[in-house]
Coordinates of C-alpha atoms in Angstrom, one line a residue:
M15 CA -9.6 70.5 -24.3
S16 CA -12.4 70.7 -26.7
S17 CA -11.8 72.1 -29.9
N18 CA -14.2 73.0 -32.6
F19 CA -11.5 71.2 -34.8
I20 CA -11.3 67.4 -35.6
V21 CA -7.9 66.0 -36.4
N22 CA -7.0 62.0 -37.8
R23 CA -5.6 59.9 -35.1
I24 CA -4.7 56.3 -34.7
C25 CA -5.6 54.3 -32.0
E26 CA -3.4 52.8 -29.7
Y27 CA -5.2 49.7 -28.9
C28 CA -6.8 48.4 -32.3
G29 CA -4.3 50.8 -34.7
R30 CA -7.5 52.1 -36.5
E31 CA -7.5 55.9 -37.9
F32 CA -10.1 57.7 -36.1
E33 CA -11.6 61.3 -35.6
A34 CA -10.6 63.0 -32.7
R35 CA -11.8 65.9 -31.5
T36 CA -8.7 66.8 -29.3
T37 CA -5.2 66.7 -29.7
V38 CA -4.5 64.0 -26.6
T39 CA -7.5 61.5 -27.7
R40 CA -5.5 58.1 -27.7
F41 CA -8.3 56.1 -28.4
C42 CA -10.9 55.3 -30.9
S43 CA -13.5 54.4 -28.6
R44 CA -14.6 53.9 -25.0
T45 CA -14.0 50.0 -25.3
C46 CA -10.4 50.4 -26.6
N47 CA -9.8 52.6 -23.9
K48 CA -10.9 49.9 -21.0
R49 CA -8.9 47.3 -23.1
A50 CA -6.0 49.0 -23.2
S51 CA -6.2 49.7 -19.1
T52 CA -6.4 46.0 -18.7
A53 CA -3.7 45.2 -21.2
A54 CA -1.5 47.6 -18.9
K55 CA -2.3 45.7 -15.8
R56 CA -2.1 42.7 -17.0
G57 CA 1.4 43.6 -18.5
E58 CA 2.3 44.8 -15.1
K59 CA 1.8 42.2 -13.3
I60 CA 3.5 40.1 -15.6
Q61 CA 6.6 41.7 -15.3
A62 CA 6.2 41.8 -11.5
V63 CA 6.4 37.7 -11.8
K64 CA 9.2 38.1 -14.1
R65 CA 11.3 40.3 -11.8
E66 CA 10.7 38.2 -8.8
V67 CA 12.0 35.0 -11.2
S68 CA 14.8 36.7 -12.4
N69 CA 16.1 37.8 -8.9
A70 CA 15.7 34.1 -7.1
K71 CA 17.6 33.0 -10.5
G72 CA 20.1 35.6 -10.0
T73 CA 21.4 34.4 -6.8
S74 CA 24.9 33.3 -7.8
A75 CA 27.6 30.7 -6.1
D76 CA 29.8 33.8 -5.4
E77 CA 27.0 35.6 -3.2
L78 CA 26.5 32.3 -0.9
K79 CA 30.2 31.3 -0.2
N80 CA 30.3 34.1 3.0
K81 CA 26.6 32.9 4.2
P82 CA 27.4 30.9 7.2
F83 CA 23.8 29.3 6.8
L84 CA 22.6 27.8 3.4
N85 CA 18.7 27.0 2.9
V86 CA 18.5 23.8 0.7
R87 CA 17.8 26.0 -2.1
E88 CA 21.2 27.5 -1.9
V89 CA 22.7 24.6 -1.0
A90 CA 21.7 23.1 -4.6
V91 CA 22.8 26.0 -6.2
L92 CA 26.3 25.6 -4.5
L93 CA 26.4 21.8 -5.9
G94 CA 24.9 22.5 -9.0
C95 CA 22.1 20.1 -8.5
C96 CA 18.6 19.8 -7.5
R97 CA 16.8 20.0 -4.1
Q98 CA 16.1 16.8 -4.5
A99 CA 19.4 15.4 -4.1
V100 CA 20.3 17.6 -1.5
N101 CA 16.9 16.4 0.5
N102 CA 18.2 13.2 0.1
M103 CA 21.7 13.5 1.1
I104 CA 20.2 14.9 4.4
N105 CA 17.5 12.3 5.0
S106 CA 20.5 9.8 4.4
G107 CA 22.6 11.3 7.2
R108 CA 25.3 12.1 5.0
L109 CA 25.0 16.3 5.3
S110 CA 23.6 17.7 8.8
A111 CA 20.3 19.8 8.9
T112 CA 18.9 21.3 10.8
N113 CA 14.7 22.2 10.8
L114 CA 13.3 25.1 12.0
G115 CA 10.0 25.1 11.3
V116 CA 7.9 24.0 7.9
R117 CA 10.1 24.8 4.9
K118 CA 13.0 26.0 6.9
T119 CA 15.7 23.8 6.9
R120 CA 19.0 25.7 7.5
I121 CA 22.6 24.0 6.6
K122 CA 25.6 25.5 8.1
R123 CA 28.0 26.4 5.9
E124 CA 31.3 24.4 7.4
D125 CA 29.1 20.7 7.5
L126 CA 28.9 21.5 3.5
D127 CA 32.4 21.8 3.5
A128 CA 33.1 18.9 5.3
L129 CA 31.5 16.8 3.1
F130 CA 34.4 17.3 1.0
A131 CA 37.3 17.7 3.1
D132 CA 36.3 14.4 5.6
P133 CA 36.9 11.0 4.1
E134 CA 34.6 9.3 6.4
V135 CA 30.9 8.7 4.9
I136 CA 27.9 8.7 7.4
I137 CA 25.8 6.1 6.1
S138 CA 22.0 5.5 6.9
P139 CA 20.9 3.1 9.4
W140 CA 19.6 0.5 6.8
Q141 CA 22.6 0.5 5.0
L142 CA 24.7 0.2 8.2
Q143 CA 22.8 -3.0 8.9
Q144 CA 23.0 -4.5 5.5
E145 CA 26.5 -4.4 5.8
I146 CA 26.5 -5.8 9.0
D147 CA 24.5 -9.3 7.4
M148 CA 27.1 -9.2 4.9
V149 CA 29.9 -9.8 7.3
K150 CA 28.9 -13.4 7.7
P151 CA 27.8 -15.1 4.2
L152 CA 25.4 -17.8 3.9
K153 CA 27.8 -20.7 2.9
R154 CA 26.1 -22.9 0.1
N155 CA 26.7 -26.4 1.8
E156 CA 24.7 -24.8 5.0
C157 CA 21.8 -23.8 2.6
Y158 CA 18.9 -24.8 0.6
T159 CA 17.5 -22.9 -2.8
V160 CA 13.8 -21.9 -3.2
T161 CA 13.6 -24.7 -5.7
E162 CA 15.2 -27.1 -3.2
I163 CA 12.6 -26.5 -0.2
L164 CA 9.5 -26.7 -3.2
L165 CA 10.7 -29.9 -4.2
K166 CA 11.3 -31.2 -0.7
Y167 CA 8.4 -30.4 0.9
N168 CA 5.8 -29.8 -1.9
V169 CA 4.9 -26.4 -0.9
S170 CA 3.9 -23.3 -3.3
P171 CA 5.8 -20.3 -4.0
P172 CA 3.4 -18.2 -2.5
V173 CA 3.4 -20.0 0.6
L174 CA 7.0 -20.2 1.3
T175 CA 6.9 -16.4 0.2
R176 CA 4.4 -15.7 3.2
M177 CA 6.2 -18.4 5.4
L178 CA 9.8 -16.5 5.4
R179 CA 8.3 -13.2 5.8
E180 CA 5.9 -14.2 8.6
H181 CA 9.2 -15.8 10.5
N182 CA 12.0 -13.4 9.5
I183 CA 13.9 -15.9 7.7
R184 CA 17.1 -14.3 6.4
K185 CA 17.9 -15.0 2.3
E186 CA 20.8 -14.0 0.4
Q187 CA 21.4 -13.8 -3.6
D188 CA 23.5 -16.1 -4.7
G189 CA 24.0 -15.5 -8.6
Q190 CA 20.6 -16.9 -10.4
N191 CA 19.6 -18.6 -7.1
V192 CA 18.3 -18.0 -3.2
L193 CA 20.3 -19.3 -0.5
I194 CA 18.3 -19.9 2.9
P195 CA 19.6 -21.8 5.7
K196 CA 18.7 -24.9 6.2
V197 CA 18.3 -24.8 10.0
A198 CA 15.9 -22.8 9.9
I199 CA 13.8 -24.3 7.4
D200 CA 13.9 -27.5 9.1
T201 CA 13.0 -26.2 12.8
L202 CA 10.3 -24.2 10.3
F203 CA 9.2 -27.1 8.5
N204 CA 9.4 -30.0 11.4
G205 CA 6.3 -31.8 11.2
F206 CA 5.2 -30.8 7.8
Q207 CA 4.7 -33.4 5.2
T208 CA 7.8 -33.6 2.8
K209 CA 7.5 -35.1 -0.8
E210 CA 9.4 -38.4 -0.6
S211 CA 7.0 -39.3 3.0
E212 CA 3.4 -38.2 1.1
Q213 CA 4.5 -40.4 -2.1
K214 CA 5.4 -43.2 0.1
E215 CA 2.2 -43.0 2.2
N216 CA -0.3 -42.0 -0.7
E217 CA 0.7 -45.8 -2.3
G218 CA -0.9 -48.0 -2.8
L219 CA -4.2 -45.3 -1.3
L220 CA -7.2 -45.0 -4.2
P221 CA -7.1 -41.8 -6.2
L222 CA -9.1 -39.3 -4.7
D223 CA -12.6 -39.0 -6.2
P224 CA -13.2 -35.2 -7.5
E225 CA -17.1 -35.6 -6.0
E226 CA -15.9 -36.5 -2.4
C227 CA -13.3 -33.7 -2.6
Y228 CA -13.0 -29.7 -3.1
T229 CA -10.8 -28.3 -5.0
I230 CA -8.2 -25.0 -3.1
A231 CA -10.7 -22.5 -4.5
E232 CA -13.7 -24.2 -3.1
A233 CA -11.9 -24.7 0.3
G234 CA -10.6 -20.9 0.5
R235 CA -14.4 -20.1 0.0
I236 CA -15.6 -22.4 3.0
L237 CA -12.8 -21.0 5.2
N238 CA -12.9 -17.8 4.1
L239 CA -8.9 -17.9 3.8
A240 CA -6.8 -17.1 0.7
S241 CA -5.2 -19.7 -1.2
S242 CA -1.9 -19.6 -0.2
A243 CA -3.1 -19.9 3.4
V244 CA -5.5 -22.9 3.0
Y245 CA -2.3 -24.8 1.3
Y246 CA -0.3 -23.5 4.6
G247 CA -3.0 -25.1 6.7
I248 CA -3.1 -28.0 4.6
L249 CA 0.5 -28.9 5.2
N250 CA 0.2 -27.6 9.1
R251 CA -2.8 -30.5 9.1
G252 CA -1.3 -33.5 7.1
I253 CA -4.3 -33.4 4.7
R254 CA -4.4 -35.1 1.6
K255 CA -4.1 -33.8 -1.6
E256 CA -4.1 -34.5 -5.2
R257 CA -3.9 -32.8 -8.2
I258 CA -6.3 -34.0 -11.1
G259 CA -6.3 -32.3 -14.3
Q260 CA -5.4 -28.9 -13.6
S261 CA -6.8 -28.3 -10.3
V262 CA -5.8 -29.4 -6.9
Y263 CA -8.5 -31.4 -4.4
V264 CA -8.7 -32.0 -0.7
L265 CA -11.3 -34.4 0.7
K266 CA -14.4 -32.6 1.8
R267 CA -14.4 -34.4 5.5
E268 CA -11.2 -33.0 5.9
V269 CA -11.7 -29.2 5.1
D270 CA -15.6 -29.6 6.7
Q271 CA -13.8 -30.9 10.1
W272 CA -11.5 -27.8 9.1
A273 CA -14.3 -25.5 9.4
L274 CA -16.2 -26.6 12.3
E275 CA -12.8 -26.2 14.4
R276 CA -12.2 -22.4 13.3
L277 CA -16.1 -21.9 14.6
P278 CA -16.9 -20.7 17.9
T279 CA -17.6 -23.1 20.5
H280 CA -21.0 -22.2 21.2
S281 CA -24.2 -24.9 22.3
D282 CA -26.8 -25.4 20.7
V283 CA -29.0 -23.9 23.7
D284 CA -26.9 -20.8 23.5
T285 CA -27.8 -20.1 19.6
L286 CA -30.6 -19.3 17.6
S287 CA -30.8 -19.8 13.7
I288 CA -32.3 -16.6 11.4
Q289 CA -35.3 -19.8 10.6
E290 CA -36.1 -19.9 14.6
L291 CA -35.3 -15.6 15.1
A292 CA -38.1 -15.2 12.6
I293 CA -40.6 -17.5 13.8
L294 CA -39.5 -16.0 17.3
F295 CA -40.1 -12.7 16.1
G296 CA -43.1 -13.0 14.0
R297 CA -41.3 -11.5 11.1
S298 CA -40.0 -12.5 7.6
Q299 CA -36.1 -13.7 7.3
T300 CA -35.1 -10.8 5.5
N301 CA -36.7 -8.1 8.2
V302 CA -34.9 -10.3 11.3
R303 CA -31.0 -9.9 9.0
E304 CA -32.3 -5.9 8.6
I305 CA -32.8 -6.1 12.7
L306 CA -29.3 -7.8 13.2
K307 CA -27.3 -5.7 11.2
K308 CA -28.8 -2.6 12.6
H309 CA -28.0 -3.8 16.0
D310 CA -24.6 -4.8 14.4
I311 CA -25.5 -8.8 15.9
K312 CA -22.6 -10.7 15.2
K313 CA -24.0 -13.9 12.8
I314 CA -22.1 -17.1 13.2
V315 CA -21.9 -19.1 9.4
A316 CA -21.9 -22.8 10.2
K317 CA -21.3 -25.4 7.5
G318 CA -23.6 -25.7 4.7
G319 CA -24.0 -21.8 4.7
K320 CA -26.4 -21.8 7.9
T321 CA -26.9 -18.5 10.3
F322 CA -26.6 -18.4 13.7
V323 CA -26.6 -15.5 16.6
L324 CA -25.6 -15.9 19.9
K325 CA -29.1 -16.1 22.3
Q326 CA -28.2 -13.4 24.7
E327 CA -27.1 -11.2 22.6
V328 CA -30.2 -10.8 21.1
D329 CA -32.9 -11.4 24.2
S330 CA -32.8 -7.8 24.7
L331 CA -34.3 -7.7 21.1
I332 CA -37.3 -9.8 21.5
P333 CA -39.4 -7.3 23.6
I334 CA -39.0 -4.4 20.9
Y335 CA -39.9 -6.5 17.6
K336 CA -41.6 -9.5 18.6
R337 CA -45.2 -9.1 16.9
Y338 CA -48.1 -10.7 19.3

């Protein structure tokens, strides 16, 4: 619709006045035309999303009253709660539901109504077990408190916690105290030194010399054990310990003997040191360690940090790596 006349119009996108050669021209330039088209498409997408959200929110409780089966979202709408609260009721057993697939949980309307009509409340298995345990409460005169155990058997709190957890011993909160049955504790610590017996045994003994002792941390590094496990072993083996300053010391000879007992029992004939392997291979010790790591050969660390390997595991490597 070209013409020989010029008419002034307002661009629908940028709002500027321009000279148009037709009466239907809407934009002042091709750039404004493209930008207006892009904005229109974006607006259509936004409106489509808003309609979907509006339809989802538009599900009223009145529309759900006659549905025989409901999903989690619809149950949340009826109860006026979040979907997580509905899932919690399903997981605890209070509300029956059927899982038909991924994100396809369905609840019968009659089961939802029974949640309010039936006075019986379904409890989860862990709640049931807790109630069973509470039927027969612990008696104070038949139990130790944690403080009494720590003082009587001279153990640290981490060691006691570990032993209770490993042997699944029941405990019960009583005000500010935690009660633990005496029978279970006395059986668990049978053979352990009590604080009184340890004091009587140490009477008349000379104090430990720190130069002849390891600290608990040093013993843990030598034994490759956590501090709580070291304390547990000290109590179990009856090793003498003594606090000097801020550290607890144990005799080196006792720890060294313990470390030797933890090593696999192999004779000197069955093992080779890294130095012996280096001489046998005609290589450096660093090269030998790399070979052992490459073939995943198990190493044995003895007292003093010396490393050994089983001879039978390296016999097959000698022809391959030996330098003549």
